[in-house]
Every structure is written in structure tokens, then in C-alpha cells.
Amino acid sequence: MKYPALSLCVFLLSTTVSPAALIALFDFEEGSGATTTDASGNSRVGTLGDGASWDTNVFAPGGSTASIFFDGTDNANVAVASWKAPEIGDTNSRSIALWMRSADGVLPGASNLGFIGYGENQAGDKFNFRTQIDNGPIDGNIRVEVNGGYIIGTTVVVDGLWHHVAMTWEDDGTPDVLDVKLYVDGQLEEISASLDEIMHTDTTNGIDFTIADDHSNREWHGWLDDIRVYDHALSGSDIAALAVPEPSASLLGLFGFSFLLLKRRR
């Protein structure tokens, strides 16, 4: 291989998913203030609750510089006022991906903790993405529920470490929560428990899109970063690419400098 540094740089750049159909991106890069802005260009604004605070020392692996810590109480969430996420309501396809880390001392057996909540709290209309202890033989794994039905993964993510978690769903003509695919650290999850329910997420009468909380005030306790929402079902390779920590600008600069040195030595 003539240019190993260049090849590595190209590989790292190629692991970024295309921004097409990215309808919301809360990357939490502000690091301070009472709000966070949707970096997808859709001009939405999330407001930090009392139990949410910026952290510029603990953040997702790779290119991030800040995250938000949620204390699990005191309105610990980020509420996106006036956005009920109709793009990923009804039977529209959807993907949600994010980086999460549970707080030290939070045990898998105490982990009914929300990542995302929206929709109306009626059978098939609610949409929650969270960790859970309610069903199945494992505690601290990820779950999507729609009021009346759910699907649950296998991997325990409530362990004080950073994990990339994601869900995708596409209507196959008989819309059901069982069609949800769950991913942890870029890998498709085995399903530990499920209950079928027809999905028709109602965003007309539902709650505003909320990060770190859900309809039952299951407030997240720990850090969240880089919340991404798509209006289509990402492929497994797309999810795997998102789960690769993004290279920082300084790291890419180092690769570029190394390439120039190699070129000069020819």
C-alpha cells in the first residue's frame, strides 16, 4: 500500500452516514446555555430541564466536545417544544440513534430509563425508546414500546460505559412493533422478549419530542450525546458506521500531515 495514512483517513471519512433524510440532529456541542439547537438545519430548539446540565469533560467517544448529564429527577430531559415529530409518526419509517452512558451507581435492576419519547399514550400510538427491567430475563437492555406492545434486546447497556444504541423500523404492509430492529454498538440485537401491537404512532395529539424522558417520567440518569433521527430505516451497515467514533478534526489533520510527509519522501 503506497499511502497508508491516506487510506486510513479515507476509511474514517467513509464511515459517516449520508445526511440525506436526517431530520433531526442534537449533537449537544454547545457546552453551555439553556437550549440546544437541531444541527440538521431544521431550526428546532431543545430546552434543558432542571435536571439536565452540560458536561464538557465527559462526552461520546471521538469528535464530540460536550454532552448533557441527566440526574434522573427534577425534570431531567430536553424538550423540543412544538415538534411532535410527524415525519416519524403514523406508519412512517424511522431510525433513532444516539450515544449513551449510565451514571456510576445505576444498576441494571433500576434501569427503566428513557432515551426518547413522543406520540400519544394510547395503544399503538405511543413511541418510547428506553432501557428496561419490565419484561424478559435481562435487566438494563434496550426496548421500544408502543403502549400495548414492545420489543426488547439482549445486551446490558446500563454499565457505566459509553454505548451506541439505535432502533430502526419500516412498515412492511402489516405495521407492528415486532418489525423494530435494535442495535447496540453497531451490532444487531437478539430479541429477549416481545409482544406484538399494531403501530400507528399518533403525533397529532401526542407529547412533544422529548429526549431523556418518556410518557411515564422515566428520566434518564447519565449522559447522552449525538441524538440522530432519520425518516427512513437505516441499514445495518449505516448503523455500524454511526457506531464508529467520529475522528476529531485534529486527528484528520494529523493523517493529512502524515500523507504529505509520505508524498515528499517518494
mmCIF file of C-alpha atoms in Angstrom:
data_model
loop_
_atom_site.group_PDB
_atom_site.id
_atom_site.type_symbol
_atom_site.label_atom_id
_atom_site.label_comp_id
_atom_site.label_asym_id
_atom_site.label_seq_id
_atom_site.Cartn_x
_atom_site.Cartn_y
_atom_site.Cartn_z
ATOM 1 C CA MET A 1 0.000 0.000 0.000
ATOM 2 C CA LYS A 2 1.613 3.292 -1.112
ATOM 3 C CA TYR A 3 -0.244 5.726 1.144
ATOM 4 C CA PRO A 4 -1.410 4.003 4.354
ATOM 5 C CA ALA A 5 -2.161 7.270 6.143
ATOM 6 C CA LEU A 6 -4.335 8.498 3.275
ATOM 7 C CA SER A 7 -6.137 5.173 3.084
ATOM 8 C CA LEU A 8 -6.919 5.270 6.788
ATOM 9 C CA CYS A 9 -8.138 8.857 6.519
ATOM 10 C CA VAL A 10 -10.424 7.943 3.606
ATOM 11 C CA PHE A 11 -11.766 4.964 5.560
ATOM 12 C CA LEU A 12 -12.596 7.104 8.572
ATOM 13 C CA LEU A 13 -14.347 9.684 6.425
ATOM 14 C CA SER A 14 -16.307 6.958 4.656
ATOM 15 C CA THR A 15 -17.834 5.747 7.930
ATOM 16 C CA THR A 16 -20.085 8.805 8.096
ATOM 17 C CA VAL A 17 -23.694 8.103 7.114
ATOM 18 C CA SER A 18 -25.122 10.321 4.363
ATOM 19 C CA PRO A 19 -27.072 13.267 5.812
ATOM 20 C CA ALA A 20 -29.991 12.553 3.430
ATOM 21 C CA ALA A 21 -33.235 12.109 5.383
ATOM 22 C CA LEU A 22 -31.575 13.180 8.636
ATOM 23 C CA ILE A 23 -34.488 15.115 10.101
ATOM 24 C CA ALA A 24 -33.002 15.955 13.499
ATOM 25 C CA LEU A 25 -29.512 16.055 14.973
ATOM 26 C CA PHE A 26 -28.967 17.177 18.539
ATOM 27 C CA ASP A 27 -25.200 16.879 18.809
ATOM 28 C CA PHE A 28 -25.013 18.747 22.152
ATOM 29 C CA GLU A 29 -21.902 20.652 21.087
ATOM 30 C CA GLU A 30 -22.956 23.993 22.613
ATOM 31 C CA GLY A 31 -21.499 23.085 26.004
ATOM 32 C CA SER A 32 -23.439 25.783 27.858
ATOM 33 C CA GLY A 33 -26.751 27.630 27.921
ATOM 34 C CA ALA A 34 -30.380 26.727 28.483
ATOM 35 C CA THR A 35 -31.031 25.344 24.988
ATOM 36 C CA THR A 36 -29.564 23.097 22.315
ATOM 37 C CA THR A 37 -30.139 23.533 18.579
ATOM 38 C CA ASP A 38 -31.042 20.942 15.969
ATOM 39 C CA ALA A 39 -27.888 20.811 13.828
ATOM 40 C CA SER A 40 -29.715 19.189 10.899
ATOM 41 C CA GLY A 41 -30.721 22.654 9.721
ATOM 42 C CA ASN A 42 -34.377 22.335 10.657
ATOM 43 C CA SER A 43 -34.200 25.131 13.248
ATOM 44 C CA ARG A 44 -35.699 23.176 16.138
ATOM 45 C CA VAL A 45 -34.645 24.063 19.665
ATOM 46 C CA GLY A 46 -34.484 21.785 22.696
ATOM 47 C CA THR A 47 -34.784 23.271 26.190
ATOM 48 C CA LEU A 48 -32.854 21.731 29.080
ATOM 49 C CA GLY A 49 -34.928 20.828 32.143
ATOM 50 C CA ASP A 50 -33.771 21.489 35.686
ATOM 51 C CA GLY A 51 -32.208 18.028 35.976
ATOM 52 C CA ALA A 52 -30.121 18.421 32.802
ATOM 53 C CA SER A 53 -26.685 20.048 32.771
ATOM 54 C CA TRP A 54 -23.828 20.431 30.327
ATOM 55 C CA ASP A 55 -20.658 18.359 30.721
ATOM 56 C CA THR A 56 -17.520 19.310 28.801
ATOM 57 C CA ASN A 57 -15.391 16.648 30.486
ATOM 58 C CA VAL A 58 -17.458 13.531 29.734
ATOM 59 C CA PHE A 59 -18.774 13.025 26.203
ATOM 60 C CA ALA A 60 -19.199 10.426 23.479
ATOM 61 C CA PRO A 61 -16.050 8.849 22.012
ATOM 62 C CA GLY A 62 -14.432 10.560 19.051
ATOM 63 C CA GLY A 63 -15.070 14.059 17.821
ATOM 64 C CA SER A 64 -17.502 15.300 20.478
ATOM 65 C CA THR A 65 -16.599 18.095 22.895
ATOM 66 C CA ALA A 66 -19.638 18.115 25.186
ATOM 67 C CA SER A 67 -22.609 16.074 26.338
ATOM 68 C CA ILE A 68 -25.577 16.557 28.626
ATOM 69 C CA PHE A 69 -25.763 14.872 32.025
ATOM 70 C CA PHE A 70 -29.228 13.989 33.295
ATOM 71 C CA ASP A 71 -29.677 13.434 37.036
ATOM 72 C CA GLY A 72 -32.724 11.170 36.725
ATOM 73 C CA THR A 73 -35.013 13.558 38.609
ATOM 74 C CA ASP A 74 -36.077 17.206 38.610
ATOM 75 C CA ASN A 75 -37.362 17.317 35.036
ATOM 76 C CA ALA A 76 -34.196 15.699 33.688
ATOM 77 C CA ASN A 77 -34.822 15.998 29.955
ATOM 78 C CA VAL A 78 -34.504 18.076 26.811
ATOM 79 C CA ALA A 79 -37.929 19.012 25.438
ATOM 80 C CA VAL A 80 -38.255 20.084 21.805
ATOM 81 C CA ALA A 81 -41.250 22.399 22.079
ATOM 82 C CA SER A 82 -43.847 22.346 19.300
ATOM 83 C CA TRP A 83 -42.211 19.439 17.452
ATOM 84 C CA LYS A 84 -44.278 16.273 17.654
ATOM 85 C CA ALA A 85 -42.138 14.531 15.038
ATOM 86 C CA PRO A 86 -44.831 13.861 12.403
ATOM 87 C CA GLU A 87 -42.093 12.798 9.958
ATOM 88 C CA ILE A 88 -41.652 9.653 12.070
ATOM 89 C CA GLY A 89 -45.266 9.269 13.142
ATOM 90 C CA ASP A 90 -48.221 7.275 11.789
ATOM 91 C CA THR A 91 -46.686 4.319 9.906
ATOM 92 C CA ASN A 92 -43.714 6.261 8.538
ATOM 93 C CA SER A 93 -40.335 4.563 8.566
ATOM 94 C CA ARG A 94 -37.861 5.777 11.172
ATOM 95 C CA SER A 95 -34.454 5.382 12.780
ATOM 96 C CA ILE A 96 -33.169 6.816 16.056
ATOM 97 C CA ALA A 97 -29.525 6.550 17.070
ATOM 98 C CA LEU A 98 -27.585 8.007 19.991
ATOM 99 C CA TRP A 99 -24.657 7.619 22.348
ATOM 100 C CA MET A 100 -25.482 6.839 25.991
ATOM 101 C CA ARG A 101 -23.673 6.202 29.241
ATOM 102 C CA SER A 102 -25.414 5.386 32.511
ATOM 103 C CA ALA A 103 -24.291 7.184 35.660
ATOM 104 C CA ASP A 104 -21.987 5.449 38.113
ATOM 105 C CA GLY A 105 -24.009 3.512 40.659
ATOM 106 C CA VAL A 106 -27.030 2.989 38.423
ATOM 107 C CA LEU A 107 -27.674 -0.751 38.399
ATOM 108 C CA PRO A 108 -29.282 -2.757 35.598
ATOM 109 C CA GLY A 109 -32.080 -3.620 38.024
ATOM 110 C CA ALA A 110 -33.050 0.051 38.333
ATOM 111 C CA SER A 111 -32.981 0.976 34.705
ATOM 112 C CA ASN A 112 -36.420 1.917 33.445
ATOM 113 C CA LEU A 113 -34.779 4.961 31.889
ATOM 114 C CA GLY A 114 -35.915 6.870 28.817
ATOM 115 C CA PHE A 115 -33.921 7.909 25.745
ATOM 116 C CA ILE A 116 -36.731 9.264 23.540
ATOM 117 C CA GLY A 117 -40.488 9.691 23.918
ATOM 118 C CA TYR A 118 -43.184 11.077 21.598
ATOM 119 C CA GLY A 119 -46.659 10.254 20.322
ATOM 120 C CA GLU A 120 -49.932 9.834 22.197
ATOM 121 C CA ASN A 121 -50.100 7.442 25.160
ATOM 122 C CA GLN A 122 -52.678 5.146 23.565
ATOM 123 C CA ALA A 123 -52.327 1.598 22.261
ATOM 124 C CA GLY A 124 -50.078 1.630 19.200
ATOM 125 C CA ASP A 125 -49.779 5.439 19.251
ATOM 126 C CA LYS A 126 -47.049 5.944 21.851
ATOM 127 C CA PHE A 127 -43.401 5.616 20.854
ATOM 128 C CA ASN A 128 -40.741 5.174 23.538
ATOM 129 C CA PHE A 129 -37.093 4.144 23.192
ATOM 130 C CA ARG A 130 -35.521 3.319 26.559
ATOM 131 C CA THR A 131 -33.779 0.824 28.818
ATOM 132 C CA GLN A 132 -35.933 -1.551 30.835
ATOM 133 C CA ILE A 133 -36.440 -4.083 33.639
ATOM 134 C CA ASP A 134 -40.094 -4.838 32.955
ATOM 135 C CA ASN A 135 -40.081 -7.880 30.694
ATOM 136 C CA GLY A 136 -37.821 -10.749 29.828
ATOM 137 C CA PRO A 137 -34.936 -12.397 31.665
ATOM 138 C CA ILE A 138 -32.470 -9.491 31.390
ATOM 139 C CA ASP A 139 -32.354 -6.067 33.062
ATOM 140 C CA GLY A 140 -30.622 -2.998 31.654
ATOM 141 C CA ASN A 141 -31.223 -3.825 27.980
ATOM 142 C CA ILE A 142 -32.850 -1.586 25.363
ATOM 143 C CA ARG A 143 -36.531 -1.523 24.480
ATOM 144 C CA VAL A 144 -39.016 0.088 22.092
ATOM 145 C CA GLU A 145 -42.620 0.188 23.299
ATOM 146 C CA VAL A 146 -45.819 1.495 21.734
ATOM 147 C CA ASN A 147 -48.381 1.027 24.545
ATOM 148 C CA GLY A 148 -49.698 -2.486 24.257
ATOM 149 C CA GLY A 149 -46.614 -3.928 22.600
ATOM 150 C CA TYR A 150 -42.844 -3.921 22.856
ATOM 151 C CA ILE A 151 -39.608 -5.417 21.616
ATOM 152 C CA ILE A 152 -36.512 -5.838 23.799
ATOM 153 C CA GLY A 153 -32.855 -6.545 23.090
ATOM 154 C CA THR A 154 -30.360 -8.678 24.978
ATOM 155 C CA THR A 155 -27.224 -6.639 25.654
ATOM 156 C CA VAL A 156 -26.944 -4.910 29.033
ATOM 157 C CA VAL A 157 -26.018 -1.276 28.387
ATOM 158 C CA VAL A 158 -26.537 0.069 31.917
ATOM 159 C CA ASP A 159 -22.928 -0.489 32.966
ATOM 160 C CA GLY A 160 -21.341 2.962 33.282
ATOM 161 C CA LEU A 161 -19.699 2.742 29.838
ATOM 162 C CA TRP A 162 -20.395 4.542 26.583
ATOM 163 C CA HIS A 163 -22.569 2.589 24.145
ATOM 164 C CA HIS A 164 -24.062 3.441 20.804
ATOM 165 C CA VAL A 165 -27.718 2.353 20.679
ATOM 166 C CA ALA A 166 -30.125 2.526 17.770
ATOM 167 C CA MET A 167 -33.505 1.374 16.519
ATOM 168 C CA THR A 168 -34.955 1.167 13.022
ATOM 169 C CA TRP A 169 -38.477 0.434 11.824
ATOM 170 C CA GLU A 170 -40.048 0.111 8.397
ATOM 171 C CA ASP A 171 -43.673 -0.653 7.560
ATOM 172 C CA ASP A 172 -43.816 -3.978 5.718
ATOM 173 C CA GLY A 173 -47.537 -3.657 4.990
ATOM 174 C CA THR A 174 -48.635 -5.001 8.364
ATOM 175 C CA PRO A 175 -47.172 -2.370 10.715
ATOM 176 C CA ASP A 176 -46.216 -3.939 14.033
ATOM 177 C CA VAL A 177 -43.725 -3.144 16.780
ATOM 178 C CA LEU A 178 -42.218 -6.587 16.172
ATOM 179 C CA ASP A 179 -40.680 -5.193 12.977
ATOM 180 C CA VAL A 180 -38.385 -2.937 15.013
ATOM 181 C CA LYS A 181 -34.676 -3.755 14.771
ATOM 182 C CA LEU A 182 -32.457 -2.906 17.745
ATOM 183 C CA TYR A 183 -28.711 -2.301 17.680
ATOM 184 C CA VAL A 184 -26.019 -1.956 20.347
ATOM 185 C CA ASP A 185 -22.529 -0.779 19.412
ATOM 186 C CA GLY A 186 -23.283 -1.316 15.742
ATOM 187 C CA GLN A 187 -24.465 -4.910 16.111
ATOM 188 C CA LEU A 188 -27.994 -6.197 15.522
ATOM 189 C CA GLU A 189 -29.532 -7.336 18.796
ATOM 190 C CA GLU A 190 -31.021 -10.703 19.572
ATOM 191 C CA ILE A 191 -34.538 -10.256 20.937
ATOM 192 C CA SER A 192 -35.084 -11.370 24.532
ATOM 193 C CA ALA A 193 -38.814 -10.583 24.800
ATOM 194 C CA SER A 194 -41.580 -9.083 22.661
ATOM 195 C CA LEU A 195 -45.317 -8.511 22.452
ATOM 196 C CA ASP A 196 -46.992 -7.633 19.161
ATOM 197 C CA GLU A 197 -49.025 -4.461 18.714
ATOM 198 C CA ILE A 198 -50.068 -2.648 15.544
ATOM 199 C CA MET A 199 -48.142 0.635 15.187
ATOM 200 C CA HIS A 200 -49.784 3.859 14.025
ATOM 201 C CA THR A 201 -47.941 6.489 16.060
ATOM 202 C CA ASP A 202 -50.250 9.469 16.665
ATOM 203 C CA THR A 203 -48.222 12.669 16.673
ATOM 204 C CA THR A 204 -51.258 14.933 16.301
ATOM 205 C CA ASN A 205 -52.355 14.567 19.909
ATOM 206 C CA GLY A 206 -49.095 13.286 21.349
ATOM 207 C CA ILE A 207 -46.425 14.866 23.519
ATOM 208 C CA ASP A 208 -43.636 16.950 22.040
ATOM 209 C CA PHE A 209 -40.480 15.067 21.077
ATOM 210 C CA THR A 210 -38.579 14.601 24.329
ATOM 211 C CA ILE A 211 -35.000 13.471 24.931
ATOM 212 C CA ALA A 212 -34.058 11.610 28.154
ATOM 213 C CA ASP A 213 -37.659 11.058 29.228
ATOM 214 C CA ASP A 214 -40.883 9.354 28.171
ATOM 215 C CA HIS A 215 -44.612 9.334 28.839
ATOM 216 C CA SER A 216 -44.131 7.783 32.290
ATOM 217 C CA ASN A 217 -41.397 10.168 33.501
ATOM 218 C CA ARG A 218 -38.697 7.530 33.234
ATOM 219 C CA GLU A 219 -35.967 10.169 33.270
ATOM 220 C CA TRP A 220 -32.521 9.153 32.069
ATOM 221 C CA HIS A 221 -29.736 9.049 34.682
ATOM 222 C CA GLY A 222 -26.380 9.522 32.999
ATOM 223 C CA TRP A 223 -25.040 11.109 29.845
ATOM 224 C CA LEU A 224 -26.496 11.318 26.331
ATOM 225 C CA ASP A 225 -24.841 12.640 23.196
ATOM 226 C CA ASP A 226 -25.336 12.912 19.411
ATOM 227 C CA ILE A 227 -29.063 12.200 19.078
ATOM 228 C CA ARG A 228 -29.894 11.426 15.427
ATOM 229 C CA VAL A 229 -33.363 10.950 13.902
ATOM 230 C CA TYR A 230 -33.984 9.721 10.341
ATOM 231 C CA ASP A 231 -37.208 9.372 8.372
ATOM 232 C CA HIS A 232 -36.183 6.019 6.921
ATOM 233 C CA ALA A 233 -34.867 2.712 8.207
ATOM 234 C CA LEU A 234 -31.090 2.781 8.194
ATOM 235 C CA SER A 235 -29.309 -0.346 7.043
ATOM 236 C CA GLY A 236 -27.161 -2.434 9.344
ATOM 237 C CA SER A 237 -24.041 -1.010 7.700
ATOM 238 C CA ASP A 238 -25.328 2.531 8.256
ATOM 239 C CA ILE A 239 -25.798 1.805 11.966
ATOM 240 C CA ALA A 240 -22.365 0.202 12.185
ATOM 241 C CA ALA A 241 -20.849 3.335 10.633
ATOM 242 C CA LEU A 242 -22.583 5.592 13.169
ATOM 243 C CA ALA A 243 -21.256 3.420 15.991
ATOM 244 C CA VAL A 244 -17.669 4.105 14.944
ATOM 245 C CA PRO A 245 -16.404 7.092 16.974
ATOM 246 C CA GLU A 246 -16.031 10.063 14.636
ATOM 247 C CA PRO A 247 -12.428 11.227 14.151
ATOM 248 C CA SER A 248 -11.673 14.662 15.547
ATOM 249 C CA ALA A 249 -10.526 17.473 13.271
ATOM 250 C CA SER A 250 -7.051 17.302 14.830
ATOM 251 C CA LEU A 251 -6.834 13.580 14.102
ATOM 252 C CA LEU A 252 -7.819 14.078 10.473
ATOM 253 C CA GLY A 253 -5.272 16.869 10.266
ATOM 254 C CA LEU A 254 -2.617 14.501 11.554
ATOM 255 C CA PHE A 255 -3.494 11.981 8.856
ATOM 256 C CA GLY A 256 -3.279 14.689 6.217
ATOM 257 C CA PHE A 257 0.116 15.836 7.506
ATOM 258 C CA SER A 258 1.369 12.247 7.506
ATOM 259 C CA PHE A 259 0.245 11.883 3.903
ATOM 260 C CA LEU A 260 2.199 14.974 2.883
ATOM 261 C CA LEU A 261 5.325 13.632 4.575
ATOM 262 C CA LEU A 262 4.965 10.307 2.780
ATOM 263 C CA LYS A 263 4.465 12.068 -0.531
ATOM 264 C CA ARG A 264 7.631 14.145 -0.031
ATOM 265 C CA ARG A 265 9.650 11.002 0.668
ATOM 266 C CA ARG A 266 8.786 9.474 -2.693
#
